[in-house]
mmCIF file of C-alpha atoms in Angstrom:
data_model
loop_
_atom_site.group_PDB
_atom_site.id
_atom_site.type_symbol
_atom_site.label_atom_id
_atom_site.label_comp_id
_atom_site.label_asym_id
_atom_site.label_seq_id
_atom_site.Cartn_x
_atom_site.Cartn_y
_atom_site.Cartn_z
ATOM 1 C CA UNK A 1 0.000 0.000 0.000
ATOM 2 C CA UNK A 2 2.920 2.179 0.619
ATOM 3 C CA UNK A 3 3.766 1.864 -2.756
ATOM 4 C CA UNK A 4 0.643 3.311 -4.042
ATOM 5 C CA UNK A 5 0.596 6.205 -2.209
ATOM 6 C CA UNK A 6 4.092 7.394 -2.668
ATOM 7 C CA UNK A 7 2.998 6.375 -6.787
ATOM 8 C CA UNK A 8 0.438 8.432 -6.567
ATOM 9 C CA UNK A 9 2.647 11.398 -4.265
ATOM 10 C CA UNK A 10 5.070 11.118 -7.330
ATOM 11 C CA UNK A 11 2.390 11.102 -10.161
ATOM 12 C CA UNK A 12 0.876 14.098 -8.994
ATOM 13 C CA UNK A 13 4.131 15.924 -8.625
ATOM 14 C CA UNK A 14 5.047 15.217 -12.268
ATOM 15 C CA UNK A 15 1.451 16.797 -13.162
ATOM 16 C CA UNK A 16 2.379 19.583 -11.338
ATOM 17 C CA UNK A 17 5.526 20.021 -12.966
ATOM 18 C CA UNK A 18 3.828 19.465 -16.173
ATOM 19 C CA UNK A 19 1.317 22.173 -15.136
ATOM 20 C CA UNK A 20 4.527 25.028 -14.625
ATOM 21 C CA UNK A 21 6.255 24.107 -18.024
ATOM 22 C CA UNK A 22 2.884 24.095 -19.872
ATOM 23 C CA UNK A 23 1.907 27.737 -18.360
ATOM 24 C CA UNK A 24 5.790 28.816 -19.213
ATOM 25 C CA UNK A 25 5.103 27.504 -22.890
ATOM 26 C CA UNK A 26 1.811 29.118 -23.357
ATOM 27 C CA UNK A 27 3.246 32.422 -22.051
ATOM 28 C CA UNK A 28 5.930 32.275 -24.407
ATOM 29 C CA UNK A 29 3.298 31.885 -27.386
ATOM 30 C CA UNK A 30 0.897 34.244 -25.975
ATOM 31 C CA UNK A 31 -2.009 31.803 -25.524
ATOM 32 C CA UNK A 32 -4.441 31.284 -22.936
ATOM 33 C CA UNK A 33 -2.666 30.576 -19.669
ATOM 34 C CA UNK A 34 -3.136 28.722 -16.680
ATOM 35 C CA UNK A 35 -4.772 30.767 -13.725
ATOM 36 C CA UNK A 36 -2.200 31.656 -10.973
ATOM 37 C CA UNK A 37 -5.029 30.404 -8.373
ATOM 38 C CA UNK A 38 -4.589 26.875 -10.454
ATOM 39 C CA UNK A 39 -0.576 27.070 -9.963
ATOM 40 C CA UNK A 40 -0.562 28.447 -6.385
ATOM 41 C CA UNK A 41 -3.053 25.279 -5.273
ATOM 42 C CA UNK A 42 -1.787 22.366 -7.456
ATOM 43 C CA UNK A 43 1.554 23.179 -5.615
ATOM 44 C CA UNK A 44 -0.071 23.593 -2.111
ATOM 45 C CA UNK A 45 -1.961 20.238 -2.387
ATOM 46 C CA UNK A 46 1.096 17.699 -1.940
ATOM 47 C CA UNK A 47 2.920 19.222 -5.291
ATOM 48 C CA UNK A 48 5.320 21.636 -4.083
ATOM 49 C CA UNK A 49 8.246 19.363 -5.277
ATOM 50 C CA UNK A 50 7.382 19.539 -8.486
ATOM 51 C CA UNK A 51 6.412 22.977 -8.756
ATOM 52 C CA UNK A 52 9.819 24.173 -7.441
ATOM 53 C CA UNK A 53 11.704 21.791 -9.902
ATOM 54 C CA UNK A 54 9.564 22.803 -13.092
ATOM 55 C CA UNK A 55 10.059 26.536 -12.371
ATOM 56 C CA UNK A 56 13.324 26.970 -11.669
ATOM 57 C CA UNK A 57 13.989 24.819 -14.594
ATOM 58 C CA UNK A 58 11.374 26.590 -17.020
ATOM 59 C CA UNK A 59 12.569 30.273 -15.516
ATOM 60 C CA UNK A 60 8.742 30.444 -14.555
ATOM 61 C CA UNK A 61 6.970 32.652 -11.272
ATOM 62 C CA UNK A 62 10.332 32.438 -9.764
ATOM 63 C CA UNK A 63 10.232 36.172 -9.096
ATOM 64 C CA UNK A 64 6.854 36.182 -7.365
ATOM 65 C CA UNK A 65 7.781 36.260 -3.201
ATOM 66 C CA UNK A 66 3.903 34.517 -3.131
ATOM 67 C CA UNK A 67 4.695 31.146 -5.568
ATOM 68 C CA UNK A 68 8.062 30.651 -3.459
ATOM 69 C CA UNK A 69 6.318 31.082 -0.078
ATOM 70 C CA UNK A 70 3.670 28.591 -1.347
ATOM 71 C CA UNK A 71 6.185 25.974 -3.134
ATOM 72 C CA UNK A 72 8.195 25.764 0.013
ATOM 73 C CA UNK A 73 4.849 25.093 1.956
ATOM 74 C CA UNK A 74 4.182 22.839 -0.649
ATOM 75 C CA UNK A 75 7.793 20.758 -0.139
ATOM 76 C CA UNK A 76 7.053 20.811 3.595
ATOM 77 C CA UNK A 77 4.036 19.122 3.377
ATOM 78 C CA UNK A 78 5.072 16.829 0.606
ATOM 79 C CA UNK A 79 7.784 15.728 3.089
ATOM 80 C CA UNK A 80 5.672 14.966 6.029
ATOM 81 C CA UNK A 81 3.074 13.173 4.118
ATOM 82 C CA UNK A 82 6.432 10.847 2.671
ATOM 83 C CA UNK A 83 7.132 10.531 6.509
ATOM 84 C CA UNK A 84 4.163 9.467 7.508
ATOM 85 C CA UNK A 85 3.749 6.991 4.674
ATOM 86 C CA UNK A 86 7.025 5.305 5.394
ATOM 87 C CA UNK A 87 6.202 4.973 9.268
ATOM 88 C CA UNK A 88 3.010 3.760 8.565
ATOM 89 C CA UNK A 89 2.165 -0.171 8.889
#
């Protein structure tokens, strides 16, 4: 069972990831972007690690004070919940 959940931790951190790089892309193009409110909560809710990853590799929101408050939040809580899966029976 511990498998699945940290499967399912890591899945949804590559989604987040994918998220950053497809707002970055769309930016760059000039299309229809991805809400901040979208970014700022996908990272909150267990993806920080791959928000942080995907923008400092994609150059993306890494200026706004209010994405790297909420990515580190994000890495905190994606830590603890990887904690409490490994001590779990």
């Amino acid at each position: 069972m511990k498998e699945i959940w940290l499967g399912l931790l890591i899945l949804w951190n590559l989604v987040v990831f994918g998220l950053y790089a497809e707002d970055k892309r769309r930016a760059k193009r000039g299309l229809w972007r991805i809400s901040e409110k979208a970014l700022l909560r996908s990272a909150f809710m267990f993806g920080g690690i791959g928000a942080i990853i995907s923008a400092h590799i994609c150059h993306h929101k890494t200026r706004k004070w209010y994405f790297q408050v909420v990515w580190w939040i994000g890495v905190i809580l994606d830590v603890l919940i990887i904690v409490f899966i490994l001590k779990s029976k």
